[in-house]
Short mmCIF file of N, CA and C in Angstrom, two decimals:
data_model
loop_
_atom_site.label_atom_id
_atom_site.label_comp_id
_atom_site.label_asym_id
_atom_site.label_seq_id
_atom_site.Cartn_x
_atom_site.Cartn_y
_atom_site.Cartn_z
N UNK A 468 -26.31 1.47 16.64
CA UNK A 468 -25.74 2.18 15.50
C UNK A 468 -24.37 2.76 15.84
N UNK A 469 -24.41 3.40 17.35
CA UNK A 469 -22.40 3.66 17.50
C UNK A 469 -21.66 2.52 17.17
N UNK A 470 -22.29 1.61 17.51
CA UNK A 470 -21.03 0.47 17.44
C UNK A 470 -20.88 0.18 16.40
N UNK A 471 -21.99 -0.28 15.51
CA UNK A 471 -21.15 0.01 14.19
C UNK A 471 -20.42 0.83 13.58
N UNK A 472 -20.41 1.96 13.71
CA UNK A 472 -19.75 3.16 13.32
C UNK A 472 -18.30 2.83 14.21
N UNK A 473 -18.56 2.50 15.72
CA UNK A 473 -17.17 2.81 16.00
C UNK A 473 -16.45 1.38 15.24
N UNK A 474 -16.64 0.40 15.05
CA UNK A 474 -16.65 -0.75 14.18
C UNK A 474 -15.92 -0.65 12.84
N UNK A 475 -16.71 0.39 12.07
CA UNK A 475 -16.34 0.96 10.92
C UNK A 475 -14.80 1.88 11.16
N UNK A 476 -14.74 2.75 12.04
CA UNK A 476 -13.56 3.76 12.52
C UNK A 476 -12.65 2.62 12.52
N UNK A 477 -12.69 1.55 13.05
CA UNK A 477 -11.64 0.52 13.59
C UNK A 477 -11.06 -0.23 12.21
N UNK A 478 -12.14 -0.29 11.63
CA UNK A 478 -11.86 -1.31 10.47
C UNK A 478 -10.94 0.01 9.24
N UNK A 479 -11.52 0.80 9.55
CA UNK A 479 -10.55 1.93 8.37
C UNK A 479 -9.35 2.37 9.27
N UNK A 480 -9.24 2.26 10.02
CA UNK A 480 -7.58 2.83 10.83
C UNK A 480 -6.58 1.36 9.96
N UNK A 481 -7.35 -0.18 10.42
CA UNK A 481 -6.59 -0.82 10.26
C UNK A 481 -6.42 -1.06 8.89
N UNK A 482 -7.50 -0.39 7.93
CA UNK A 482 -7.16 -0.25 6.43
C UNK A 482 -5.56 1.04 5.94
N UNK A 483 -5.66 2.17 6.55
CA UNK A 483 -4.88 2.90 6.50
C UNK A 483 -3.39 2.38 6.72
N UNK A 484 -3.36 1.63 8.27
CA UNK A 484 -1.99 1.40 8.57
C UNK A 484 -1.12 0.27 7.51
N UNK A 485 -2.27 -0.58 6.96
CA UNK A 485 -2.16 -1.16 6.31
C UNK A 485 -1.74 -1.26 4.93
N UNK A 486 -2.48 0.13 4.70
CA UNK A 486 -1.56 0.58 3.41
C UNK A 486 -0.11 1.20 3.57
N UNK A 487 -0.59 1.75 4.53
CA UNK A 487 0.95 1.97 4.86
C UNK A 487 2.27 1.37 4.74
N UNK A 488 1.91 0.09 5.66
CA UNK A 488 2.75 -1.01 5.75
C UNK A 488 3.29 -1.47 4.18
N UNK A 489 1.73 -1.54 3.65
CA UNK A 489 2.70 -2.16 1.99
C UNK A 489 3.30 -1.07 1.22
N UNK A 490 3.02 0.25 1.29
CA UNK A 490 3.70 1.18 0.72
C UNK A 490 5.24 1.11 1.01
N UNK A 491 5.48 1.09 2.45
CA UNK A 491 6.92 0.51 2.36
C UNK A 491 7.89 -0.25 2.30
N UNK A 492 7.00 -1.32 1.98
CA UNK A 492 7.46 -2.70 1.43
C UNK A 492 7.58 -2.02 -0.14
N UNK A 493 6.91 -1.77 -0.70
CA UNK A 493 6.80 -1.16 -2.17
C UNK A 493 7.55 -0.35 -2.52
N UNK A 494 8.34 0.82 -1.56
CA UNK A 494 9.64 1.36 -1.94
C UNK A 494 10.65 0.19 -1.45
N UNK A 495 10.82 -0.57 -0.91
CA UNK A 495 11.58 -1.13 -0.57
C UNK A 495 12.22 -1.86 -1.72
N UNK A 496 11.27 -2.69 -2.35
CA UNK A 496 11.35 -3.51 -3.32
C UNK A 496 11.59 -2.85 -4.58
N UNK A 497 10.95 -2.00 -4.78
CA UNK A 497 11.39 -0.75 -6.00
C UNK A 497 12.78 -0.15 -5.65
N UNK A 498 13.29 0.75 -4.25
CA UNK A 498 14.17 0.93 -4.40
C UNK A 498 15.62 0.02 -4.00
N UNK A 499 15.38 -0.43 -3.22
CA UNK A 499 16.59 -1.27 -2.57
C UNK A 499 16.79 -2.79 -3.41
N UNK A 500 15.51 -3.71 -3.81
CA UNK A 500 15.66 -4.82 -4.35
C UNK A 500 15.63 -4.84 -5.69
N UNK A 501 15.36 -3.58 -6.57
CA UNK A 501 15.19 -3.33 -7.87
C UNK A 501 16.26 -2.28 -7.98
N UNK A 502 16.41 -1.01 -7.26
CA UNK A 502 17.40 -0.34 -7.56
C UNK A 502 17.43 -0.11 -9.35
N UNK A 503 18.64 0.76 -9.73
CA UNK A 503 18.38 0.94 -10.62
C UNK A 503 19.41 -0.13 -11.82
N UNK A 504 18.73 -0.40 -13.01
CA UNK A 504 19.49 -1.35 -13.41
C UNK A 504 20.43 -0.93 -14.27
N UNK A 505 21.56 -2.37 -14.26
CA UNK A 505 22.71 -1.93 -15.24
C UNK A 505 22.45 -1.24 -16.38
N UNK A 506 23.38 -0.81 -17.04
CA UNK A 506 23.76 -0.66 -18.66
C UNK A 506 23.65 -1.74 -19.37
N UNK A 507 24.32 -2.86 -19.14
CA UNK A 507 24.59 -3.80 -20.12
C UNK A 507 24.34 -5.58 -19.72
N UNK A 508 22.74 -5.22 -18.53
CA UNK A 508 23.03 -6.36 -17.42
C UNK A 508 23.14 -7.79 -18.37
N UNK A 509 23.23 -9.09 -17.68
CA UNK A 509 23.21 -10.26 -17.81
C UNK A 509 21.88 -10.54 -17.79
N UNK A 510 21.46 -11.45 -18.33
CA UNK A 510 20.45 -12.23 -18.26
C UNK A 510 19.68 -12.70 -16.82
N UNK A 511 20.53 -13.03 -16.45
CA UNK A 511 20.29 -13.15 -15.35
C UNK A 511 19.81 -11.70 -14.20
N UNK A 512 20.71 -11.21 -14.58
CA UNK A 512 20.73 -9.82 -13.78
C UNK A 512 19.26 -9.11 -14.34
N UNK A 513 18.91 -9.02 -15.50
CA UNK A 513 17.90 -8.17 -16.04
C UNK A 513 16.20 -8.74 -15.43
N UNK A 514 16.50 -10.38 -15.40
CA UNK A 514 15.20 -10.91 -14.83
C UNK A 514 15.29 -10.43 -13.22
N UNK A 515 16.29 -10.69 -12.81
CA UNK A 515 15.87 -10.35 -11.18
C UNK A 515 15.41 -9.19 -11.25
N UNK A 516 15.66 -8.02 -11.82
CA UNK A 516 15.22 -6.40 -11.63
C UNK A 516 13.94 -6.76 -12.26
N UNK A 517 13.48 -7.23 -13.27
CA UNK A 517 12.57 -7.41 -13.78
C UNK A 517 11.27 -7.58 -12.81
N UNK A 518 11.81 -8.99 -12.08
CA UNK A 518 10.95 -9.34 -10.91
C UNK A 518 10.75 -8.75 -9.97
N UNK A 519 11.78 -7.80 -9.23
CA UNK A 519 11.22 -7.31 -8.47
C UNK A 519 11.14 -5.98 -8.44
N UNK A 520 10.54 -5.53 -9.72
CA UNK A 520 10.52 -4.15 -9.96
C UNK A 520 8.58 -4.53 -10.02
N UNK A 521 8.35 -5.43 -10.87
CA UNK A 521 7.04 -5.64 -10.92
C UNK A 521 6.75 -6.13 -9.59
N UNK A 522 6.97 -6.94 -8.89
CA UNK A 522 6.54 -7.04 -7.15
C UNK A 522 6.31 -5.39 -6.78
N UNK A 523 7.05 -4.46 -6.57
CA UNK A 523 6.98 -3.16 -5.73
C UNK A 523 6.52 -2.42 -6.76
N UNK A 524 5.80 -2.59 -8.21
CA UNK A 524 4.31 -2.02 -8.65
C UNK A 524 3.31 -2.78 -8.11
N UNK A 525 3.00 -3.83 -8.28
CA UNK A 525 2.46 -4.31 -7.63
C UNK A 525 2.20 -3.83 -5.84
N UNK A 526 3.25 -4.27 -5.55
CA UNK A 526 2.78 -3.46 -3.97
C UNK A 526 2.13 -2.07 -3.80
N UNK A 527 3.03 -1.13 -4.67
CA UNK A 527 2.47 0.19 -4.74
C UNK A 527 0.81 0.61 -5.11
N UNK A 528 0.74 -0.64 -6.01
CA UNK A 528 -1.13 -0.37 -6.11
C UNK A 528 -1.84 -1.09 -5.12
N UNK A 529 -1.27 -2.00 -4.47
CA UNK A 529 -2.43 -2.69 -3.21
C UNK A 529 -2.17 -1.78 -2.42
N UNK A 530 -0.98 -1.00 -1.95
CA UNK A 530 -1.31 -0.11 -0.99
C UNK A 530 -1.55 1.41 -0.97
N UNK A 531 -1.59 1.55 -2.23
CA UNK A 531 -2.06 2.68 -2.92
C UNK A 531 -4.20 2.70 -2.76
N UNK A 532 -4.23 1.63 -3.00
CA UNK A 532 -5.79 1.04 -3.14
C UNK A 532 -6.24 0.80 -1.25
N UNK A 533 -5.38 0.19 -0.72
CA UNK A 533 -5.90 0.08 0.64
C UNK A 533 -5.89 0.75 1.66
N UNK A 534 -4.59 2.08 1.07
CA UNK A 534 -4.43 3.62 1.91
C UNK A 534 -5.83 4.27 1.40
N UNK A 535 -6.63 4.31 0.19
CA UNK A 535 -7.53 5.32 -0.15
C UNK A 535 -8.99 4.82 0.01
N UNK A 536 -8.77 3.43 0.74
CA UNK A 536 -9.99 2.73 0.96
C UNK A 536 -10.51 2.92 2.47
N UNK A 537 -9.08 3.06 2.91
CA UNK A 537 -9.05 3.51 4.70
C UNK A 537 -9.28 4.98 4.91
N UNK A 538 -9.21 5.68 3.75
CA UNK A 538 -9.24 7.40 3.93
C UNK A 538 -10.90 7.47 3.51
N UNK A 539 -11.48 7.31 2.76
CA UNK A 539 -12.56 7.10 2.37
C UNK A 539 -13.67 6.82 3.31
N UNK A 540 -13.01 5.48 3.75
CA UNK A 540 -14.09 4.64 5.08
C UNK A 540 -13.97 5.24 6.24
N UNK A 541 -13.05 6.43 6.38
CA UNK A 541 -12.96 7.18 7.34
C UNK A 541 -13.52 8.71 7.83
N UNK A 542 -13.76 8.86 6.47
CA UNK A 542 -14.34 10.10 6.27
C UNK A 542 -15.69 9.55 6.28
N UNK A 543 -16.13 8.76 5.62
CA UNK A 543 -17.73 8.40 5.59
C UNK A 543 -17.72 7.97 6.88
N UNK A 544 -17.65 7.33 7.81
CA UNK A 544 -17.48 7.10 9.25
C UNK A 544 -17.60 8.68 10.10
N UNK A 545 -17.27 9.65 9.52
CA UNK A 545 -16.87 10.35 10.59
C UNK A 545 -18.55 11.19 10.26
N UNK A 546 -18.34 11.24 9.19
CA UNK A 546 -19.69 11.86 8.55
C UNK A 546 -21.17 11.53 8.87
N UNK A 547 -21.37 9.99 9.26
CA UNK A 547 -22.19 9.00 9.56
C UNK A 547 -21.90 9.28 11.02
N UNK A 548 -20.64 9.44 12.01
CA UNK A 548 -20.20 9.68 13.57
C UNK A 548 -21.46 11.05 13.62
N UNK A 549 -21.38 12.01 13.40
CA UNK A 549 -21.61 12.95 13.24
C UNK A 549 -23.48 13.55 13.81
N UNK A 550 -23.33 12.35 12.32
CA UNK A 550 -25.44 12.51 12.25
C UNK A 550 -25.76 11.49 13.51
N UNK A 551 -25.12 10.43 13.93
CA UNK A 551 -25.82 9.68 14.72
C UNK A 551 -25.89 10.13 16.30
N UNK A 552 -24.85 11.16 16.34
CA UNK A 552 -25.12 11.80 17.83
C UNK A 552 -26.00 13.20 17.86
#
């Protein structure tokens, strides 16, 4: 039963960092590749922001979802650590 638990600890760290990771891909893409858009863009110009404004929502909820899946599985881990010793 530790090992699963320590199993579980392992598998939610690498859920956490993980959200992490896409969270800043997700400002990245929101702020630097989407930035904020023209006044009066081109056609062209309006789809690229378009696209990658929805990519870094997108990112922001997978790692929004896989930061609170790693906080979760971590706390129940620690809780479950707890009773088994």
């Amino acid at each position: 039963m530790k090992k699963t638990v320590e199993s579980l600890k392992t598998l939610s760290r690498g859920f956490i960092i993980a959200g992490v990771i896409i969270l800043l891909l997700s400002a990245y893409y929101l702020v630097i590749k989407a930035g904020i858009p023209y006044q009066d863009p081109t056609p062209e110009l309006q789809l690229r922001y378009t696209v990658n404004s929805h990519v870094g929502d997108e990112l922001l909820t997978a790692g929004l979802t896989a930061l609170i899946v790693g906080i979760v599985g971590r706390v129940v881990t620690g809780i479950i650590g707890k009773n088994v010793k």
